[in-house]
mmCIF file of C-alpha atoms in Angstrom:
data_model
loop_
_atom_site.group_PDB
_atom_site.id
_atom_site.type_symbol
_atom_site.label_atom_id
_atom_site.label_comp_id
_atom_site.label_asym_id
_atom_site.label_seq_id
_atom_site.Cartn_x
_atom_site.Cartn_y
_atom_site.Cartn_z
ATOM 1 C CA ASN A 1 -40.649 -40.143 -62.801
ATOM 2 C CA ALA A 2 -43.719 -37.492 -63.707
ATOM 3 C CA GLY A 3 -46.490 -39.768 -62.670
ATOM 4 C CA VAL A 4 -49.514 -37.780 -63.529
ATOM 5 C CA THR A 5 -49.181 -34.168 -64.555
ATOM 6 C CA GLN A 6 -52.294 -31.233 -64.424
ATOM 7 C CA THR A 7 -52.151 -27.952 -65.865
ATOM 8 C CA PRO A 8 -52.592 -25.438 -64.861
ATOM 9 C CA LYS A 9 -52.665 -25.409 -60.777
ATOM 10 C CA PHE A 10 -55.061 -22.659 -60.199
ATOM 11 C CA GLN A 11 -57.267 -20.978 -62.572
ATOM 12 C CA VAL A 12 -60.076 -17.847 -62.187
ATOM 13 C CA LEU A 13 -62.748 -17.957 -64.334
ATOM 14 C CA LYS A 14 -65.875 -15.581 -64.745
ATOM 15 C CA THR A 15 -69.515 -16.888 -65.388
ATOM 16 C CA GLY A 16 -69.720 -18.356 -68.850
ATOM 17 C CA GLN A 17 -66.153 -18.552 -69.546
ATOM 18 C CA SER A 18 -64.603 -21.911 -70.802
ATOM 19 C CA MET A 19 -61.882 -23.575 -70.320
ATOM 20 C CA THR A 20 -59.898 -27.061 -70.477
ATOM 21 C CA LEU A 21 -58.109 -28.924 -67.625
ATOM 22 C CA GLN A 22 -55.245 -30.889 -69.182
ATOM 23 C CA CYS A 23 -54.442 -34.160 -67.937
ATOM 24 C CA ALA A 24 -51.306 -36.522 -68.772
ATOM 25 C CA GLN A 25 -49.997 -39.624 -67.514
ATOM 26 C CA ASP A 26 -46.833 -41.540 -68.101
ATOM 27 C CA MET A 27 -47.386 -44.735 -66.631
ATOM 28 C CA ASN A 28 -49.028 -46.599 -69.875
ATOM 29 C CA HIS A 29 -52.321 -46.784 -67.851
ATOM 30 C CA ASN A 30 -55.102 -47.781 -69.675
ATOM 31 C CA SER A 31 -57.641 -45.923 -67.531
ATOM 32 C CA MET A 32 -57.857 -42.041 -66.515
ATOM 33 C CA TYR A 33 -60.519 -40.290 -64.415
ATOM 34 C CA TRP A 34 -61.918 -36.713 -63.603
ATOM 35 C CA TYR A 35 -62.805 -36.396 -60.123
ATOM 36 C CA ARG A 36 -63.812 -33.134 -58.403
ATOM 37 C CA GLN A 37 -63.417 -32.336 -54.407
ATOM 38 C CA ASP A 38 -65.720 -30.302 -52.415
ATOM 39 C CA PRO A 39 -66.120 -30.259 -48.459
ATOM 40 C CA GLY A 40 -68.173 -32.415 -47.145
ATOM 41 C CA MET A 41 -68.683 -34.480 -50.648
ATOM 42 C CA GLY A 42 -65.122 -36.616 -50.865
ATOM 43 C CA LEU A 43 -64.535 -37.269 -54.154
ATOM 44 C CA ARG A 44 -66.806 -37.426 -56.703
ATOM 45 C CA LEU A 45 -66.414 -39.090 -60.318
ATOM 46 C CA ILE A 46 -67.116 -36.655 -62.745
ATOM 47 C CA TYR A 47 -65.932 -38.868 -66.013
ATOM 48 C CA TYR A 48 -63.106 -42.128 -66.759
ATOM 49 C CA SER A 49 -61.849 -43.419 -69.829
ATOM 50 C CA ALA A 50 -61.307 -47.198 -69.440
ATOM 51 C CA SER A 51 -59.463 -47.048 -72.301
ATOM 52 C CA GLU A 52 -58.047 -44.797 -75.737
ATOM 53 C CA GLY A 53 -61.033 -43.928 -77.229
ATOM 54 C CA THR A 54 -63.704 -44.666 -74.952
ATOM 55 C CA THR A 55 -65.447 -42.444 -72.333
ATOM 56 C CA ASP A 56 -68.214 -42.766 -70.299
ATOM 57 C CA LYS A 57 -70.135 -40.559 -67.103
ATOM 58 C CA GLY A 58 -69.175 -40.520 -63.931
ATOM 59 C CA GLU A 59 -71.740 -39.056 -61.099
ATOM 60 C CA VAL A 60 -71.794 -35.615 -61.968
ATOM 61 C CA PRO A 61 -71.160 -34.927 -65.426
ATOM 62 C CA ASN A 62 -73.519 -32.395 -65.826
ATOM 63 C CA GLY A 63 -71.599 -29.053 -66.992
ATOM 64 C CA TYR A 64 -68.675 -30.986 -68.330
ATOM 65 C CA ASN A 65 -66.834 -32.815 -71.555
ATOM 66 C CA VAL A 66 -64.114 -34.932 -71.610
ATOM 67 C CA SER A 67 -61.610 -35.856 -74.646
ATOM 68 C CA ARG A 68 -59.347 -39.077 -74.232
ATOM 69 C CA LEU A 69 -57.081 -37.569 -76.488
ATOM 70 C CA ASN A 70 -54.210 -40.420 -76.438
ATOM 71 C CA LYS A 71 -53.494 -43.191 -74.411
ATOM 72 C CA ARG A 72 -51.523 -40.616 -72.248
ATOM 73 C CA GLU A 73 -54.172 -37.916 -72.142
ATOM 74 C CA PHE A 74 -57.317 -36.834 -70.676
ATOM 75 C CA SER A 75 -58.831 -33.421 -70.830
ATOM 76 C CA LEU A 76 -61.586 -32.104 -68.687
ATOM 77 C CA ARG A 77 -63.677 -29.106 -70.669
ATOM 78 C CA LEU A 78 -66.025 -26.750 -68.917
ATOM 79 C CA GLU A 79 -67.969 -25.208 -71.872
ATOM 80 C CA SER A 80 -69.989 -22.290 -69.705
ATOM 81 C CA ALA A 81 -68.476 -22.136 -66.359
ATOM 82 C CA ALA A 82 -70.738 -21.631 -63.449
ATOM 83 C CA PRO A 83 -70.217 -21.102 -59.693
ATOM 84 C CA SER A 84 -71.425 -24.251 -58.716
ATOM 85 C CA GLN A 85 -68.224 -25.543 -60.812
ATOM 86 C CA THR A 86 -65.964 -24.156 -58.088
ATOM 87 C CA SER A 87 -63.846 -26.643 -57.106
ATOM 88 C CA VAL A 88 -60.541 -28.646 -56.862
ATOM 89 C CA TYR A 89 -60.492 -30.965 -59.973
ATOM 90 C CA PHE A 90 -58.026 -34.159 -59.808
ATOM 91 C CA CYS A 91 -56.975 -36.485 -62.454
ATOM 92 C CA ALA A 92 -56.043 -40.094 -61.723
ATOM 93 C CA SER A 93 -54.907 -43.048 -64.007
ATOM 94 C CA SER A 94 -54.655 -47.075 -63.226
ATOM 95 C CA ASP A 95 -54.821 -50.319 -64.723
ATOM 96 C CA ARG A 96 -57.974 -51.116 -64.499
ATOM 97 C CA THR A 97 -57.511 -55.210 -63.446
ATOM 98 C CA GLY A 98 -54.582 -57.062 -62.406
ATOM 99 C CA ALA A 99 -51.967 -56.583 -59.586
ATOM 100 C CA ASN A 100 -51.685 -52.742 -60.385
ATOM 101 C CA THR A 101 -55.169 -51.237 -59.897
ATOM 102 C CA GLU A 102 -54.381 -48.788 -57.787
ATOM 103 C CA ALA A 103 -55.087 -45.220 -59.328
ATOM 104 C CA PHE A 104 -52.478 -42.360 -59.274
ATOM 105 C CA PHE A 105 -53.622 -39.031 -58.997
ATOM 106 C CA GLY A 106 -52.286 -35.491 -60.082
ATOM 107 C CA GLN A 107 -51.567 -32.361 -57.740
ATOM 108 C CA GLY A 108 -55.164 -31.368 -58.498
ATOM 109 C CA THR A 109 -56.452 -27.762 -60.379
ATOM 110 C CA ARG A 110 -57.860 -25.231 -57.648
ATOM 111 C CA LEU A 111 -60.827 -23.636 -59.864
ATOM 112 C CA THR A 112 -63.047 -20.508 -58.903
ATOM 113 C CA VAL A 113 -65.791 -19.601 -60.781
ATOM 114 C CA VAL A 114 -66.612 -15.481 -60.117
ATOM 115 C CA ALA B 1 -74.633 -48.758 -58.189
ATOM 116 C CA GLN B 2 -71.403 -49.297 -56.368
ATOM 117 C CA SER B 3 -71.162 -47.067 -53.273
ATOM 118 C CA VAL B 4 -68.675 -46.101 -50.362
ATOM 119 C CA ALA B 5 -69.585 -45.173 -46.606
ATOM 120 C CA GLN B 6 -67.626 -43.671 -44.005
ATOM 121 C CA PRO B 7 -69.869 -42.694 -41.168
ATOM 122 C CA GLU B 8 -67.203 -40.972 -39.516
ATOM 123 C CA ASP B 9 -66.457 -37.051 -40.666
ATOM 124 C CA GLN B 10 -63.839 -37.140 -38.577
ATOM 125 C CA VAL B 11 -61.967 -39.801 -35.585
ATOM 126 C CA ASN B 12 -59.964 -38.322 -32.617
ATOM 127 C CA VAL B 13 -56.803 -40.282 -31.199
ATOM 128 C CA ALA B 14 -54.314 -39.683 -28.899
ATOM 129 C CA GLU B 15 -50.526 -40.698 -30.337
ATOM 130 C CA GLY B 16 -49.537 -43.967 -29.375
ATOM 131 C CA ASN B 17 -53.261 -45.371 -29.362
ATOM 132 C CA PRO B 18 -54.701 -47.880 -31.997
ATOM 133 C CA LEU B 19 -57.046 -46.238 -34.683
ATOM 134 C CA THR B 20 -59.468 -47.184 -36.754
ATOM 135 C CA VAL B 21 -61.330 -45.448 -39.155
ATOM 136 C CA LYS B 22 -64.268 -47.364 -40.686
ATOM 137 C CA CYS B 23 -65.620 -48.021 -44.258
ATOM 138 C CA THR B 24 -68.429 -50.002 -45.653
ATOM 139 C CA TYR B 25 -69.372 -50.877 -49.425
ATOM 140 C CA SER B 26 -72.239 -51.612 -51.585
ATOM 141 C CA VAL B 27 -71.289 -53.629 -55.204
ATOM 142 C CA SER B 28 -72.279 -56.896 -56.938
ATOM 143 C CA GLY B 29 -69.703 -59.616 -56.673
ATOM 144 C CA ASN B 30 -66.254 -59.721 -55.164
ATOM 145 C CA PRO B 31 -65.141 -55.663 -54.955
ATOM 146 C CA TYR B 32 -61.519 -54.651 -55.475
ATOM 147 C CA LEU B 33 -61.405 -52.169 -52.051
ATOM 148 C CA PHE B 34 -58.744 -49.545 -51.682
ATOM 149 C CA TRP B 35 -57.586 -46.803 -49.352
ATOM 150 C CA TYR B 36 -56.011 -43.225 -50.119
ATOM 151 C CA VAL B 37 -54.676 -40.644 -47.588
ATOM 152 C CA GLN B 38 -54.692 -37.023 -48.328
ATOM 153 C CA TYR B 39 -52.563 -34.418 -46.767
ATOM 154 C CA PRO B 40 -53.575 -30.621 -47.248
ATOM 155 C CA ASN B 41 -53.002 -29.215 -50.285
ATOM 156 C CA ARG B 42 -51.869 -32.584 -52.009
ATOM 157 C CA GLY B 43 -53.275 -34.862 -54.120
ATOM 158 C CA LEU B 44 -54.027 -38.198 -52.713
ATOM 159 C CA GLN B 45 -51.693 -41.017 -52.263
ATOM 160 C CA PHE B 46 -52.488 -44.559 -52.268
ATOM 161 C CA LEU B 47 -52.157 -46.689 -48.660
ATOM 162 C CA LEU B 48 -53.172 -50.041 -49.450
ATOM 163 C CA LYS B 49 -55.385 -52.496 -51.187
ATOM 164 C CA TYR B 50 -57.600 -55.405 -51.241
ATOM 165 C CA ILE B 51 -58.083 -57.417 -54.497
ATOM 166 C CA THR B 52 -58.095 -61.015 -53.520
ATOM 167 C CA GLY B 53 -56.755 -63.115 -50.480
ATOM 168 C CA ASP B 54 -56.074 -62.763 -47.037
ATOM 169 C CA ASN B 55 -58.528 -60.806 -45.267
ATOM 170 C CA LEU B 56 -55.641 -58.607 -43.318
ATOM 171 C CA VAL B 57 -53.843 -56.610 -45.827
ATOM 172 C CA LYS B 58 -50.860 -54.690 -44.960
ATOM 173 C CA GLY B 59 -49.893 -51.276 -46.408
ATOM 174 C CA SER B 60 -47.716 -48.117 -46.452
ATOM 175 C CA TYR B 61 -46.799 -46.242 -42.912
ATOM 176 C CA GLY B 62 -48.004 -49.250 -40.923
ATOM 177 C CA PHE B 63 -51.472 -49.010 -41.943
ATOM 178 C CA GLU B 64 -53.640 -52.444 -42.325
ATOM 179 C CA ALA B 65 -57.444 -53.035 -43.427
ATOM 180 C CA GLU B 66 -59.661 -55.867 -42.891
ATOM 181 C CA PHE B 67 -61.974 -56.880 -45.417
ATOM 182 C CA ASN B 68 -64.956 -58.831 -43.610
ATOM 183 C CA LYS B 69 -67.118 -59.709 -46.457
ATOM 184 C CA SER B 70 -70.469 -60.271 -44.467
ATOM 185 C CA GLN B 71 -70.229 -57.424 -43.131
ATOM 186 C CA THR B 72 -69.191 -55.342 -46.330
ATOM 187 C CA SER B 73 -66.487 -53.850 -44.365
ATOM 188 C CA PHE B 74 -62.946 -52.555 -44.833
ATOM 189 C CA HIS B 75 -61.522 -50.937 -42.215
ATOM 190 C CA LEU B 76 -58.569 -48.953 -41.954
ATOM 191 C CA LYS B 77 -56.348 -49.622 -38.624
ATOM 192 C CA LYS B 78 -53.227 -48.777 -37.026
ATOM 193 C CA PRO B 79 -51.669 -50.046 -33.941
ATOM 194 C CA SER B 80 -50.164 -46.595 -32.700
ATOM 195 C CA ALA B 81 -50.940 -43.605 -33.946
ATOM 196 C CA LEU B 82 -48.631 -40.867 -34.968
ATOM 197 C CA VAL B 83 -49.319 -37.029 -34.678
ATOM 198 C CA SER B 84 -47.839 -37.098 -38.265
ATOM 199 C CA ASP B 85 -51.038 -39.234 -39.711
ATOM 200 C CA SER B 86 -53.134 -37.000 -39.297
ATOM 201 C CA ALA B 87 -54.869 -36.270 -42.560
ATOM 202 C CA LEU B 88 -57.849 -36.824 -44.598
ATOM 203 C CA TYR B 89 -58.605 -40.591 -45.357
ATOM 204 C CA PHE B 90 -61.009 -41.944 -48.589
ATOM 205 C CA CYS B 91 -61.704 -45.540 -48.948
ATOM 206 C CA ALA B 92 -62.810 -46.162 -52.690
ATOM 207 C CA VAL B 93 -64.326 -49.340 -54.341
ATOM 208 C CA ARG B 94 -64.347 -51.096 -57.673
ATOM 209 C CA ASP B 95 -67.054 -52.980 -58.809
ATOM 210 C CA ARG B 96 -66.882 -56.302 -60.987
ATOM 211 C CA ARG B 97 -70.184 -55.685 -62.470
ATOM 212 C CA THR B 98 -69.050 -52.892 -64.247
ATOM 213 C CA GLY B 99 -66.139 -54.616 -65.134
ATOM 214 C CA PHE B 100 -63.876 -52.972 -62.551
ATOM 215 C CA GLN B 101 -63.796 -49.564 -64.489
ATOM 216 C CA LYS B 102 -65.534 -47.334 -62.152
ATOM 217 C CA LEU B 103 -63.189 -46.096 -58.884
ATOM 218 C CA VAL B 104 -65.668 -44.774 -56.468
ATOM 219 C CA PHE B 105 -64.630 -43.052 -53.247
ATOM 220 C CA GLY B 106 -66.324 -42.158 -50.011
ATOM 221 C CA THR B 107 -66.562 -38.787 -48.575
ATOM 222 C CA GLY B 108 -63.174 -39.028 -46.445
ATOM 223 C CA THR B 109 -62.600 -39.154 -42.899
ATOM 224 C CA ARG B 110 -60.427 -36.529 -40.768
ATOM 225 C CA LEU B 111 -57.965 -38.284 -38.496
ATOM 226 C CA LEU B 112 -56.449 -35.697 -35.820
ATOM 227 C CA VAL B 113 -54.092 -37.296 -34.134
ATOM 228 C CA SER B 114 -53.292 -35.561 -30.431
ATOM 229 C CA PRO B 115 -49.746 -35.326 -29.103
#
């Protein structure tokens, strides 16, 4: 019972490099999310996807792109990494309405941009 | 826009004493409200939620929360704190206006329970 799986767990990038963070869920959830966590800032929503084929901007989308490849997978891409993007990134999934609306989180990706 | 406020960066309580972690929210219409806990170097774990019905909801590890619509609050409580409750706690909200699509978190409150 994997839940939400994120890869990689750790990454160091040089300024200007690109990378994609991968996320997959096996709970058949419609909604998926990407958050970043910074000290004193809590979790800030980067992008979310309410269903396969749809994505929407959250609170801090600049510098990021996303792809909802299918119902299971939701990837986050940094095209040109900046030191300000040093953070811990979390992927989550949930149902949108009904009894099971709580989100399940991956273990996080710790990204450092130097 | 929907938002969540956690006014306390840190709450300190002695083991065995009751604890309260505060949360207020701003949405249009009736919200879905959640509490999550995060232990060091881990992802977030779901504690409890309010969707509809009884204002007092009970969750994991003896935690409970009370939904107060007039005060737009959803404070997390526990009658008797344990040292192992020390962690980072997040309140979160979904807004009916956005079709409950967005899940927005507060800035978190660090709970420190002393022996």
